[in-house]
Amino acid sequence: MTGPGGRPRGARRRAWAELLRVSALFTVPGDALAGASAAGLRPNRRTALAIGSSLCLYEAGMALNDWADRDEDAVDRPHRPIPSGRVTPRAALAASAALTATGLALAARAGRGPLTVATALAATVWAYDLRLKHTRAAPAAMATARALDLLLGATATAAVPRTPARPPAAGAPPRPPARRPTATRGTPQGPATTTATTRHRPRRRPPAPPPAARRGAAHRAPATAALPSAALLGAHTYAVTAVSRHEAHGGSTAAPLGALAATALLGALASRAPATAGTGHRRTATLTAAAYLRTAAVPLLHAALNPSPPLTRRAVGGGIRAMIPLQAALAARSGATVTGSALMGLAPLARALARKVSPT
């Protein structure tokens, strides 16, 4: 089977998989889930919309990144899909625009607040790829994007769904105007009595309160409650992006060493559960934080000892995959041990797919 251009369909699919870096997709859902946990809320349908929006915006940034770097990649990485001719620049740019529009549409379905956060996230992604990537502001821009992605999950999960009124069915008689209760004069010794009564629809019970470990976050605005977790995830992204600026040529020892120190600090902070957390929450947070340290620190140490391009790229790939246990630790320390454990299940999938498609 051949597709347009006479290339086998399998080759075309692999080219797009490399362009979009599909092995890194497993690091995206944890942002929204960690945000929901940090806000003291359980995932719901709007959390799924936030995850879909995040995936689309993440892939939009990947396609736009290769489109913007096509001339540079033609020299440094000619095997990439665009310089090798397997994907045209026009197709990559069109895919980025379509994925951005889809991501914003999904966020809009979650509510006005999530759409605002997703718009800021999309603007940050496009600004990074088109203007900021080769400046000193690049690590800060990427850190901001990841932090906004976590806040997107928090705001979407807490968003109040809009329930538009249903229009009357065709041919149905118009509803009579609501009758107001009228009071009649009572006897001088008795109070007034009501002759008309109104129907009272049963009110829905409010959702059950969150677990004790998450009650403090539940009393605050979701974005405010999720800010500490967003800051930790953004700090990790900053460190990984600083290392990635040297993956093409290598030669930097300071960047891996700085990222290694940041990883140690972030691992210690992520393992610290609130005083109200139970033993299970503390244990899960400690174990996931240890997995984060093991995934990120070992390749960073190798890159610091030998800052060659292959080891630097391996350190960047390890830093990307380490986002999964970091997200799990952030969820667990907020009291969502089930979410944290489920996220850890994505780690082996990401590692297996990274052997076939590079995440960098």
Coordinates of C-alpha atoms in Angstrom, one line a residue:
M1 CA 0.0 0.0 0.0
T2 CA 1.3 3.4 -1.0
G3 CA 0.1 6.8 0.0
P4 CA 0.4 10.2 -1.7
G5 CA 3.8 10.8 -3.2
G6 CA 4.4 7.1 -3.8
R7 CA 5.7 6.3 -0.3
P8 CA 4.4 3.3 1.7
R9 CA 1.8 4.2 4.2
G10 CA 3.9 2.6 7.0
A11 CA 6.8 5.0 6.1
R12 CA 4.4 8.0 6.2
R13 CA 3.0 7.0 9.5
R14 CA 6.5 6.6 11.0
A15 CA 7.5 10.0 9.6
W16 CA 4.6 11.7 11.3
A17 CA 5.3 9.7 14.5
E18 CA 8.8 11.1 14.5
L19 CA 7.6 14.6 13.7
L20 CA 5.1 14.6 16.5
R21 CA 7.4 12.7 18.9
V22 CA 4.5 10.4 19.9
S23 CA 6.7 8.7 22.6
A24 CA 6.5 11.9 24.6
L25 CA 2.7 11.9 24.5
F26 CA 2.6 9.8 27.7
T27 CA 4.0 12.7 29.6
V28 CA 1.0 14.9 28.9
P29 CA -2.1 13.5 30.6
G30 CA -0.4 13.7 34.0
D31 CA -0.4 17.5 33.8
A32 CA -4.2 17.7 34.0
L33 CA -4.5 14.9 36.4
A34 CA -1.9 16.4 38.8
G35 CA -3.7 19.7 38.5
A36 CA -7.0 18.2 39.4
S37 CA -5.5 16.5 42.4
A38 CA -3.7 19.6 43.5
A39 CA -7.0 21.4 43.5
G40 CA -8.5 18.8 45.7
L41 CA -10.9 17.5 43.1
R42 CA -11.6 14.2 41.5
P43 CA -11.2 13.8 37.7
N44 CA -14.4 14.2 35.7
R45 CA -15.5 14.7 32.1
R46 CA -14.0 18.2 32.0
T47 CA -10.7 16.8 33.1
A48 CA -10.8 14.5 30.0
L49 CA -11.5 17.6 27.8
A50 CA -8.4 19.3 29.4
I51 CA -6.3 16.2 28.6
G52 CA -7.5 16.2 25.0
S53 CA -6.8 19.9 24.7
S54 CA -3.3 19.4 26.2
L55 CA -2.5 16.6 23.8
C56 CA -3.5 18.6 20.8
L57 CA -1.6 21.7 21.9
Y58 CA 1.5 19.6 22.7
E59 CA 1.5 18.0 19.3
A60 CA 0.9 21.4 17.7
G61 CA 4.1 22.6 19.3
M62 CA 6.0 19.6 18.1
A63 CA 4.9 20.1 14.5
L64 CA 5.5 23.8 14.7
N65 CA 9.0 23.3 16.2
D66 CA 10.2 21.2 13.3
W67 CA 8.7 23.6 10.8
A68 CA 10.5 26.6 12.4
D69 CA 13.8 24.6 12.7
R70 CA 13.7 23.1 9.2
D71 CA 16.7 25.0 7.9
E72 CA 18.8 24.3 11.0
D73 CA 17.8 20.7 11.0
A74 CA 18.9 20.4 7.4
V75 CA 22.4 20.9 8.7
D76 CA 22.4 19.4 12.2
R77 CA 19.8 16.7 11.9
P78 CA 19.1 15.9 8.2
H79 CA 17.4 12.7 9.2
R80 CA 14.4 14.6 10.7
P81 CA 11.1 14.2 8.7
I82 CA 11.0 17.7 7.1
P83 CA 14.7 18.0 5.9
S84 CA 14.6 14.4 4.7
G85 CA 11.6 15.2 2.6
R86 CA 9.3 12.7 4.3
V87 CA 6.9 15.5 5.5
T88 CA 6.5 18.7 3.7
P89 CA 6.9 22.0 5.6
R90 CA 3.4 23.1 4.4
A91 CA 1.8 19.9 5.9
A92 CA 3.6 20.4 9.2
L93 CA 2.5 24.0 9.5
A94 CA -1.1 23.0 8.6
A95 CA -1.1 20.2 11.1
S96 CA 0.1 22.6 13.8
A97 CA -2.6 25.1 13.1
A98 CA -5.3 22.4 13.0
L99 CA -4.2 20.9 16.2
T100 CA -4.1 24.3 17.9
A101 CA -7.7 25.0 16.8
T102 CA -8.8 21.6 18.0
G103 CA -7.1 22.0 21.4
L104 CA -8.8 25.4 21.9
A105 CA -12.2 24.0 20.9
L106 CA -11.9 21.2 23.5
A107 CA -10.9 23.7 26.2
A108 CA -13.9 25.8 25.2
R109 CA -16.2 22.9 25.8
A110 CA -14.8 22.6 29.4
G111 CA -15.7 26.3 30.2
R112 CA -14.6 29.9 29.9
G113 CA -11.8 29.6 32.5
P114 CA -10.1 26.6 30.8
L115 CA -10.4 28.3 27.4
T116 CA -8.5 31.3 28.9
V117 CA -5.7 29.1 30.3
A118 CA -5.6 27.1 27.0
T119 CA -5.3 30.3 25.0
A120 CA -2.4 31.5 27.1
L121 CA -0.8 28.0 26.7
A122 CA -1.2 28.1 22.9
A123 CA 0.3 31.6 22.7
T124 CA 3.3 30.5 24.8
V125 CA 3.8 27.4 22.6
W126 CA 3.8 29.5 19.4
A127 CA 5.9 32.2 20.9
Y128 CA 8.5 29.7 22.0
D129 CA 8.7 27.9 18.6
L130 CA 8.7 31.1 16.4
R131 CA 10.6 33.6 18.5
L132 CA 11.9 32.5 21.9
K133 CA 13.5 29.1 21.3
H134 CA 17.0 30.5 20.5
T135 CA 17.0 33.1 23.2
R136 CA 17.7 33.1 26.9
A137 CA 14.0 33.2 27.6
A138 CA 13.5 29.7 26.1
P139 CA 13.7 27.7 29.3
A140 CA 11.3 30.1 31.0
A141 CA 8.9 29.9 28.1
M142 CA 8.8 26.1 28.2
A143 CA 8.5 26.1 32.0
T144 CA 5.5 28.5 31.7
A145 CA 3.9 26.2 29.1
R146 CA 4.1 23.1 31.4
A147 CA 2.8 25.1 34.4
L148 CA -0.1 26.4 32.4
D149 CA -0.9 22.8 31.3
L150 CA -1.2 21.7 34.9
L151 CA -3.4 24.8 35.7
L152 CA -5.5 23.9 32.7
G153 CA -6.4 20.6 34.4
A154 CA -7.2 22.3 37.7
T155 CA -9.5 25.0 36.1
A156 CA -11.2 22.5 33.8
T157 CA -12.0 20.1 36.6
A158 CA -13.4 22.8 38.8
A159 CA -15.3 24.5 36.0
V160 CA -19.1 24.7 36.4
P161 CA -20.8 23.1 33.3
R162 CA -23.2 25.3 31.5
T163 CA -26.7 23.9 31.2
P164 CA -28.6 25.8 28.5
A165 CA -32.4 25.7 28.6
R166 CA -34.0 23.2 26.3
P167 CA -36.3 24.7 23.6
P168 CA -39.9 23.6 23.7
A169 CA -40.7 20.6 21.4
A170 CA -42.3 21.3 18.1
G171 CA -46.1 21.6 18.4
A172 CA -46.0 21.7 22.2
P173 CA -48.4 24.3 23.7
P174 CA -46.6 27.2 25.3
R175 CA -46.0 27.0 29.0
P176 CA -48.4 29.2 31.1
P177 CA -46.7 31.9 33.1
A178 CA -45.7 30.9 36.6
R179 CA -48.3 31.8 39.2
R180 CA -47.2 33.8 42.1
P181 CA -48.5 32.7 45.5
T182 CA -51.4 34.9 46.7
A183 CA -52.2 35.5 50.3
T184 CA -55.7 35.8 51.6
R185 CA -56.7 37.7 54.5
G186 CA -56.9 35.6 57.6
T187 CA -58.9 36.0 60.7
P188 CA -57.8 38.7 63.0
Q189 CA -56.5 36.0 65.4
G190 CA -54.7 34.0 62.6
P191 CA -52.0 34.7 60.1
A192 CA -52.6 35.0 56.3
T193 CA -52.8 31.7 54.5
T194 CA -51.5 30.9 51.0
T195 CA -54.0 29.7 48.4
A196 CA -51.5 28.9 45.6
T197 CA -48.6 26.6 45.9
T198 CA -45.6 26.2 43.7
R199 CA -43.7 23.1 42.7
H200 CA -40.3 22.7 44.2
R201 CA -37.8 20.6 42.2
P202 CA -35.6 18.5 44.4
R203 CA -32.2 20.0 44.7
R204 CA -29.1 18.0 43.8
R205 CA -26.9 17.1 46.7
P206 CA -23.5 18.7 46.6
P207 CA -20.6 16.4 45.8
A208 CA -19.0 14.5 48.7
P209 CA -16.1 16.4 50.3
P210 CA -12.6 15.4 49.3
P211 CA -10.4 13.3 51.5
A212 CA -8.7 14.8 54.5
A213 CA -5.4 15.2 52.7
R214 CA -7.1 17.4 50.1
R215 CA -9.5 19.5 52.2
G216 CA -7.2 22.4 52.5
A217 CA -7.0 22.7 48.7
A218 CA -10.7 22.3 48.3
H219 CA -11.4 25.6 50.2
R220 CA -9.2 27.6 47.8
A221 CA -9.6 28.6 44.2
P222 CA -8.4 25.7 42.0
A223 CA -5.7 27.7 40.2
T224 CA -4.4 29.0 43.5
A225 CA -4.4 25.5 45.1
A226 CA -2.5 24.1 42.1
L227 CA 0.2 26.8 41.9
P228 CA 2.8 24.9 44.1
S229 CA 2.5 21.8 41.9
A230 CA 2.6 23.9 38.8
A231 CA 5.8 25.6 40.0
L232 CA 7.5 22.3 40.7
L233 CA 6.6 20.9 37.3
G234 CA 7.7 24.2 35.6
A235 CA 11.1 24.1 37.5
H236 CA 11.7 20.6 36.2
T237 CA 10.8 21.7 32.6
Y238 CA 13.2 24.7 32.9
A239 CA 16.1 22.4 33.9
V240 CA 15.4 19.9 31.1
T241 CA 15.1 22.7 28.5
A242 CA 18.4 24.3 29.6
V243 CA 20.1 20.9 28.9
S244 CA 18.3 20.5 25.6
R245 CA 19.9 23.6 24.2
H246 CA 23.2 21.7 24.0
E247 CA 21.9 18.3 22.6
A248 CA 22.9 19.0 19.0
H249 CA 26.6 19.8 19.8
G250 CA 27.1 18.8 23.4
G251 CA 30.1 20.3 25.3
S252 CA 28.2 21.8 28.3
T253 CA 28.9 20.4 31.8
A254 CA 27.2 23.2 33.7
A255 CA 23.7 22.6 32.3
P256 CA 23.5 18.9 33.3
L257 CA 25.0 19.7 36.7
G258 CA 22.5 22.4 37.3
A259 CA 19.7 20.2 36.2
L260 CA 21.0 17.4 38.5
A261 CA 20.9 19.8 41.5
A262 CA 17.4 20.9 40.6
T263 CA 16.3 17.3 40.2
A264 CA 17.5 16.5 43.7
L265 CA 15.7 19.5 45.2
L266 CA 12.5 18.8 43.3
G267 CA 12.5 15.2 44.3
A268 CA 12.7 16.1 48.0
L269 CA 9.9 18.7 47.7
A270 CA 7.6 16.3 45.7
S271 CA 7.9 13.6 48.3
R272 CA 6.8 15.9 51.1
A273 CA 3.1 15.3 51.7
P274 CA 0.9 17.6 53.9
A275 CA 0.7 16.9 57.6
T276 CA -2.9 15.8 57.1
A277 CA -1.9 13.1 54.6
G278 CA -2.2 9.4 55.7
T279 CA 0.5 6.8 55.7
G280 CA -0.5 5.5 52.3
H281 CA -0.3 8.9 50.7
R282 CA 3.1 9.5 52.2
R283 CA 4.4 6.1 51.0
T284 CA 3.1 6.6 47.5
A285 CA 4.6 10.1 47.3
T286 CA 8.0 8.9 48.5
L287 CA 8.1 5.9 46.1
T288 CA 7.0 8.0 43.0
A289 CA 9.5 10.8 44.0
A290 CA 12.3 8.1 44.1
A291 CA 11.3 6.9 40.7
Y292 CA 11.5 10.5 39.4
L293 CA 15.0 10.8 40.8
R294 CA 16.1 7.5 39.3
T295 CA 14.7 8.4 35.9
A296 CA 16.1 11.9 35.6
A297 CA 19.3 11.9 37.7
V298 CA 21.2 9.0 36.2
P299 CA 21.4 10.2 32.6
L300 CA 22.0 13.7 33.8
L301 CA 25.0 12.5 35.8
H302 CA 26.3 10.7 32.7
A303 CA 25.9 13.8 30.6
A304 CA 27.7 15.9 33.2
L305 CA 30.7 13.5 33.2
N306 CA 30.8 13.2 29.4
P307 CA 28.9 16.0 27.7
S308 CA 28.8 14.4 24.3
P309 CA 25.8 14.9 22.0
P310 CA 24.5 11.3 22.4
L311 CA 24.6 11.4 26.2
T312 CA 23.2 14.9 26.3
R313 CA 20.2 13.8 24.2
R314 CA 19.8 10.8 26.4
A315 CA 19.7 13.1 29.4
V316 CA 17.0 15.2 27.7
G317 CA 15.0 12.1 26.9
G318 CA 15.3 10.9 30.5
G319 CA 14.2 14.3 31.7
I320 CA 11.1 14.1 29.5
R321 CA 10.2 10.7 30.7
A322 CA 10.8 11.7 34.3
M323 CA 7.8 14.0 34.1
I324 CA 5.5 11.0 34.5
P325 CA 6.8 10.0 38.0
L326 CA 7.0 13.6 39.0
Q327 CA 3.3 14.1 38.1
A328 CA 2.5 10.9 40.0
A329 CA 4.3 12.2 43.0
L330 CA 2.5 15.6 42.8
A331 CA -0.8 13.8 42.7
A332 CA 0.0 11.4 45.5
R333 CA 1.2 14.1 47.8
S334 CA -2.2 15.8 47.3
G335 CA -4.0 12.7 48.5
A336 CA -4.8 11.2 45.1
T337 CA -2.9 7.9 45.5
V338 CA -5.0 6.1 42.9
T339 CA -4.2 8.8 40.3
G340 CA -0.5 8.6 41.2
S341 CA -0.4 4.9 40.8
A342 CA -2.3 5.0 37.5
L343 CA 0.1 7.6 36.1
M344 CA 3.1 5.3 37.0
G345 CA 1.6 2.8 34.7
L346 CA 2.4 5.1 31.8
A347 CA 6.1 5.1 32.5
P348 CA 6.9 1.7 31.0
L349 CA 4.8 2.5 27.9
A350 CA 6.7 5.7 27.4
R351 CA 10.1 3.9 27.8
A352 CA 9.1 1.1 25.4
L353 CA 7.9 3.6 22.7
A354 CA 11.0 5.8 23.2
R355 CA 13.1 2.9 21.9
K356 CA 11.2 3.1 18.6
V357 CA 10.6 6.9 18.3
S358 CA 12.9 9.4 20.0
P359 CA 11.1 11.9 22.3
T360 CA 13.7 14.6 21.4

